[in-house]
């Protein structure tokens, strides 16, 4: 990988656009990146890392995203990093723009734009760049694949951080393991350890679960066996050796004891069954004799009760015989009762009909009444013509009254129409005037609306202008206050920083430990360390002051930005409102609004006026039509009135002759209709009464004859002997019950076995039942005992079978657990077979550390003039584990010692050699990707002149492999020794870079 060009815009401390030509710097093989503290030397390396991986090195990752933007950048300038490089024979260009906040194009405030990335490749045949991708993920995967390194490996191999390797030299095995693990990606071996441990835990859990299940079965067998097994259950826990054999042996003893108990219970049940059968047979015999004796006694009692009720039974039988004879007379009795009832009803109807007739017909018979009814009907038929004439006369009166009402209505219509039509011309002229006035007001309202909108816009702009003027004054005051506050806080921070620098020796002396080298001079003895004086400023105080200054500076910038925004808005409002006073503009707008409202109010009546005109014209047409119609109806009504009068005189003469003494023809007809109905009804009632009287005499004769034939002296005697349905059923039921009871008693007393049992002495049924119950209870107890023994045997057999299957299934699991446990302990370094207690990942890292030590020694011997050699040590550190020890061999003394004993300068070039060696090994690990550009960050200030020359010679020798090395340092002596330089200069408006090639 070779870097060609780096373009930085608004990134970190660089407010503007800066360009770094690595081709010019790399021509000499060795170039210097220098500048004062805080200028941005490391930010150049951050830009390279950000261009490749979209993120800065791990220690500075808090500056990602919006924090990468320079505080000195112009608001419209976007942060961008562009890097041109050659890797794997391909010339690429990577451009990255982090997310940034810009001012909204419309309105106020800001909006955040997303991050963007571009990847291009140079086509040498076409002589132009071609786009490859604009996806963050695709570009990251492409760069990682081409370089063969992750971001952490790149930062450790290409951007050599000397501080990390100085700590690496002095670190313990665990810290070295973390760094090497990140660089060589040995997490897969740690995953192997973790997987083995997980498998061991899983196998152990399965074995313990199997043991627990086996013990659970054993406890259940113990519960099922109960007191039948005298041998106690083995006192073992899951995982104990011999658990399976002990449980299975105890289960065999339990099964044997259970089968013995089952055989004893079976014999006891057979004996109880025989005893119960004998007791049941004896109880059946006693019960049968007792039943027959009680049956004979009950039959004798029933026979005595029948003898007591014998007289009542004979009376019932006699009554039933007379009732059966009286049933033959019942039809004649019913017929006579019916005829008598009909005769009473007919006589009542005849009396009521004669009461409604005149006295002349009181004694008339049926023929006379019928003749009078016919005469009245003939007279009623002669009145039909007179009734029609009477109805026509009533209609003539109604028609004459209707004509009078119509004539009055038409007279009112004529008067109203003439009155309205007289004022028609005035009404039409008034409506036309309303329409003309509304049309003029509508035109005036349109003109005022055109003038009204600009007036209100100017008024709104004037009000906004006045408000923004006040806001501008307030914003200017806040800006001045924020600027003064920022200046005060900045001065406070500078004072505290200067005070801390004056007492920095005492702060460094606080961390000195006897026997350990000084970070400044490298000495291990500290005879007179500096002491802190009163008012000493520590690092935390300085950092708080710096944070306060940064916060105050941000508030100042925000106040100035708000002042600018308010001033721009004020200028826009002033341009629109001009210099006219707000009150004057308000009066003009209000006057236009008032005139516009008045015109709109008048114009709103235009539609109503037009509708009023249309309504008046329709009313005029209606009035004319009504006037003409009323005149025609008045003319035609006179002839109709004369015709009705002539017809009325003729009808009145005819009716006077027809109605006679009655008030009207209808009244005379009603009298005749009533008389016809009364005479006809009376004639029918007289004939009906005569017929029913004749049928009653015939019924009396038939009843007397039927009673004599049935054997009764009189019809009344036959009627008294009759029974109704309820009485007949009750009497028959008593007779049937007597006969049934008598037959049943005779049958029981005639039974031979019952009579024989009655002659035997009484039996003791209670004693026999108690004996049978005792035998049944004894049988149930023995059966329950046998069932419990059978269930116990079956349950013990099932549990034993399950325990045997579990033991067979557990055997291979136990073997697997033993094997996995040995492997896991060996990989984790806890096994006795692992003598050095070295973990698998540490073993792999130890091999990598050997390679790193060998590669570093080649350069360390040259830097130390052949004195020092780095070697890997797998000795155990105290009681800890071994594998990642790193020692240095001193050729002057021939002794091997820990790297922590090196002085400050020796630590630097040893860590530099270690970093270069690690870079070579990681490069080979990553697939042999050629790294043509390296950076070394700081540490040269601790070297003397001779050692510095030797270190520079080693770095200069890297050119033999066509490498270029950039040294990041502010050591002044390096500026004279290294001619190719990239200087970073800081200023109040941001940092800038100055480049000088080797030929300069």
Coordinates of N, CA, C and O in Angstrom, one line a residue, residues 332-348 692-700 703 716:
X332 N -134.4 -40.7 28.2 CA -135.7 -40.0 28.3 C -135.7 -38.9 29.2 O -136.3 -37.8 29.0
X333 N -134.9 -39.0 30.3 CA -134.8 -37.9 31.2 C -134.1 -36.7 30.6 O -134.5 -35.5 30.8
X334 N -133.1 -36.9 29.8 CA -132.4 -35.8 29.1 C -133.3 -35.1 28.1 O -133.3 -33.9 28.0
X335 N -134.1 -35.9 27.4 CA -134.9 -35.4 26.3 C -136.0 -34.5 27.0 O -136.3 -33.4 26.5
X336 N -136.6 -34.9 28.1 CA -137.7 -34.1 28.8 C -137.1 -32.9 29.3 O -137.7 -31.8 29.2
X337 N -135.9 -32.9 29.9 CA -135.3 -31.7 30.5 C -135.0 -30.7 29.4 O -135.2 -29.5 29.5
X338 N -134.5 -31.1 28.2 CA -134.2 -30.2 27.1 C -135.5 -29.6 26.6 O -135.5 -28.4 26.3
X339 N -136.6 -30.3 26.4 CA -137.9 -29.8 25.9 C -138.4 -28.7 26.9 O -138.9 -27.7 26.5
X340 N -138.3 -29.0 28.2 CA -138.8 -28.0 29.2 C -138.0 -26.7 29.2 O -138.6 -25.6 29.2
X341 N -136.7 -26.8 29.0 CA -135.9 -25.6 28.9 C -136.3 -24.8 27.7 O -136.4 -23.5 27.7
X342 N -136.4 -25.4 26.5 CA -136.8 -24.7 25.3 C -138.2 -24.1 25.4 O -138.4 -23.0 24.9
X343 N -139.1 -24.7 26.1 CA -140.5 -24.2 26.3 C -140.4 -22.9 27.1 O -141.1 -21.9 26.8
X344 N -139.6 -22.8 28.1 CA -139.5 -21.6 28.9 C -138.9 -20.5 28.1 O -139.3 -19.3 28.2
X345 N -137.8 -20.7 27.3 CA -137.2 -19.7 26.5 C -138.2 -19.2 25.4 O -138.3 -18.0 25.2
X346 N -139.0 -20.0 24.8 CA -139.9 -19.6 23.7 C -141.0 -18.7 24.3 O -141.5 -17.7 23.7
X347 N -141.5 -19.1 25.5 CA -142.6 -18.3 26.1 C -142.1 -16.9 26.4 O -142.8 -15.9 26.2
X348 N -140.8 -16.8 26.9 CA -140.3 -15.4 27.2 C -140.1 -14.6 25.9 O -140.4 -13.4 25.9
X692 N -143.0 -25.8 20.5 CA -142.2 -26.3 21.6 C -143.1 -26.9 22.7 O -142.8 -27.9 23.3
X693 N -144.3 -26.3 22.9 CA -145.3 -26.8 23.9 C -145.7 -28.2 23.5 O -145.9 -29.1 24.4
X694 N -145.9 -28.4 22.3 CA -146.4 -29.7 21.8 C -145.3 -30.8 22.0 O -145.5 -31.9 22.5
X695 N -144.0 -30.5 21.8 CA -142.9 -31.4 22.0 C -142.7 -31.8 23.4 O -142.3 -32.9 23.8
X696 N -142.9 -30.8 24.4 CA -142.8 -31.1 25.8 C -143.8 -32.2 26.3 O -143.5 -33.1 27.1
X697 N -145.0 -32.1 25.8 CA -146.1 -33.1 26.2 C -145.6 -34.5 25.7 O -145.8 -35.5 26.4
X698 N -145.1 -34.6 24.5 CA -144.6 -35.9 24.0 C -143.5 -36.5 24.8 O -143.4 -37.7 25.1
X699 N -142.5 -35.6 25.3 CA -141.4 -36.1 26.1 C -141.8 -36.6 27.5 O -141.3 -37.6 28.0
X700 N -142.8 -36.0 28.1 CA -143.4 -36.5 29.4 C -143.9 -37.9 29.3 O -143.7 -38.8 30.1
X703 N -141.0 -40.6 29.0 CA -140.3 -40.8 30.2 C -141.0 -41.7 31.2 O -140.4 -42.6 31.8
X716 N -139.0 -40.0 39.0 CA -138.1 -39.3 40.0 C -137.2 -40.3 40.7 O -136.1 -40.1 41.0

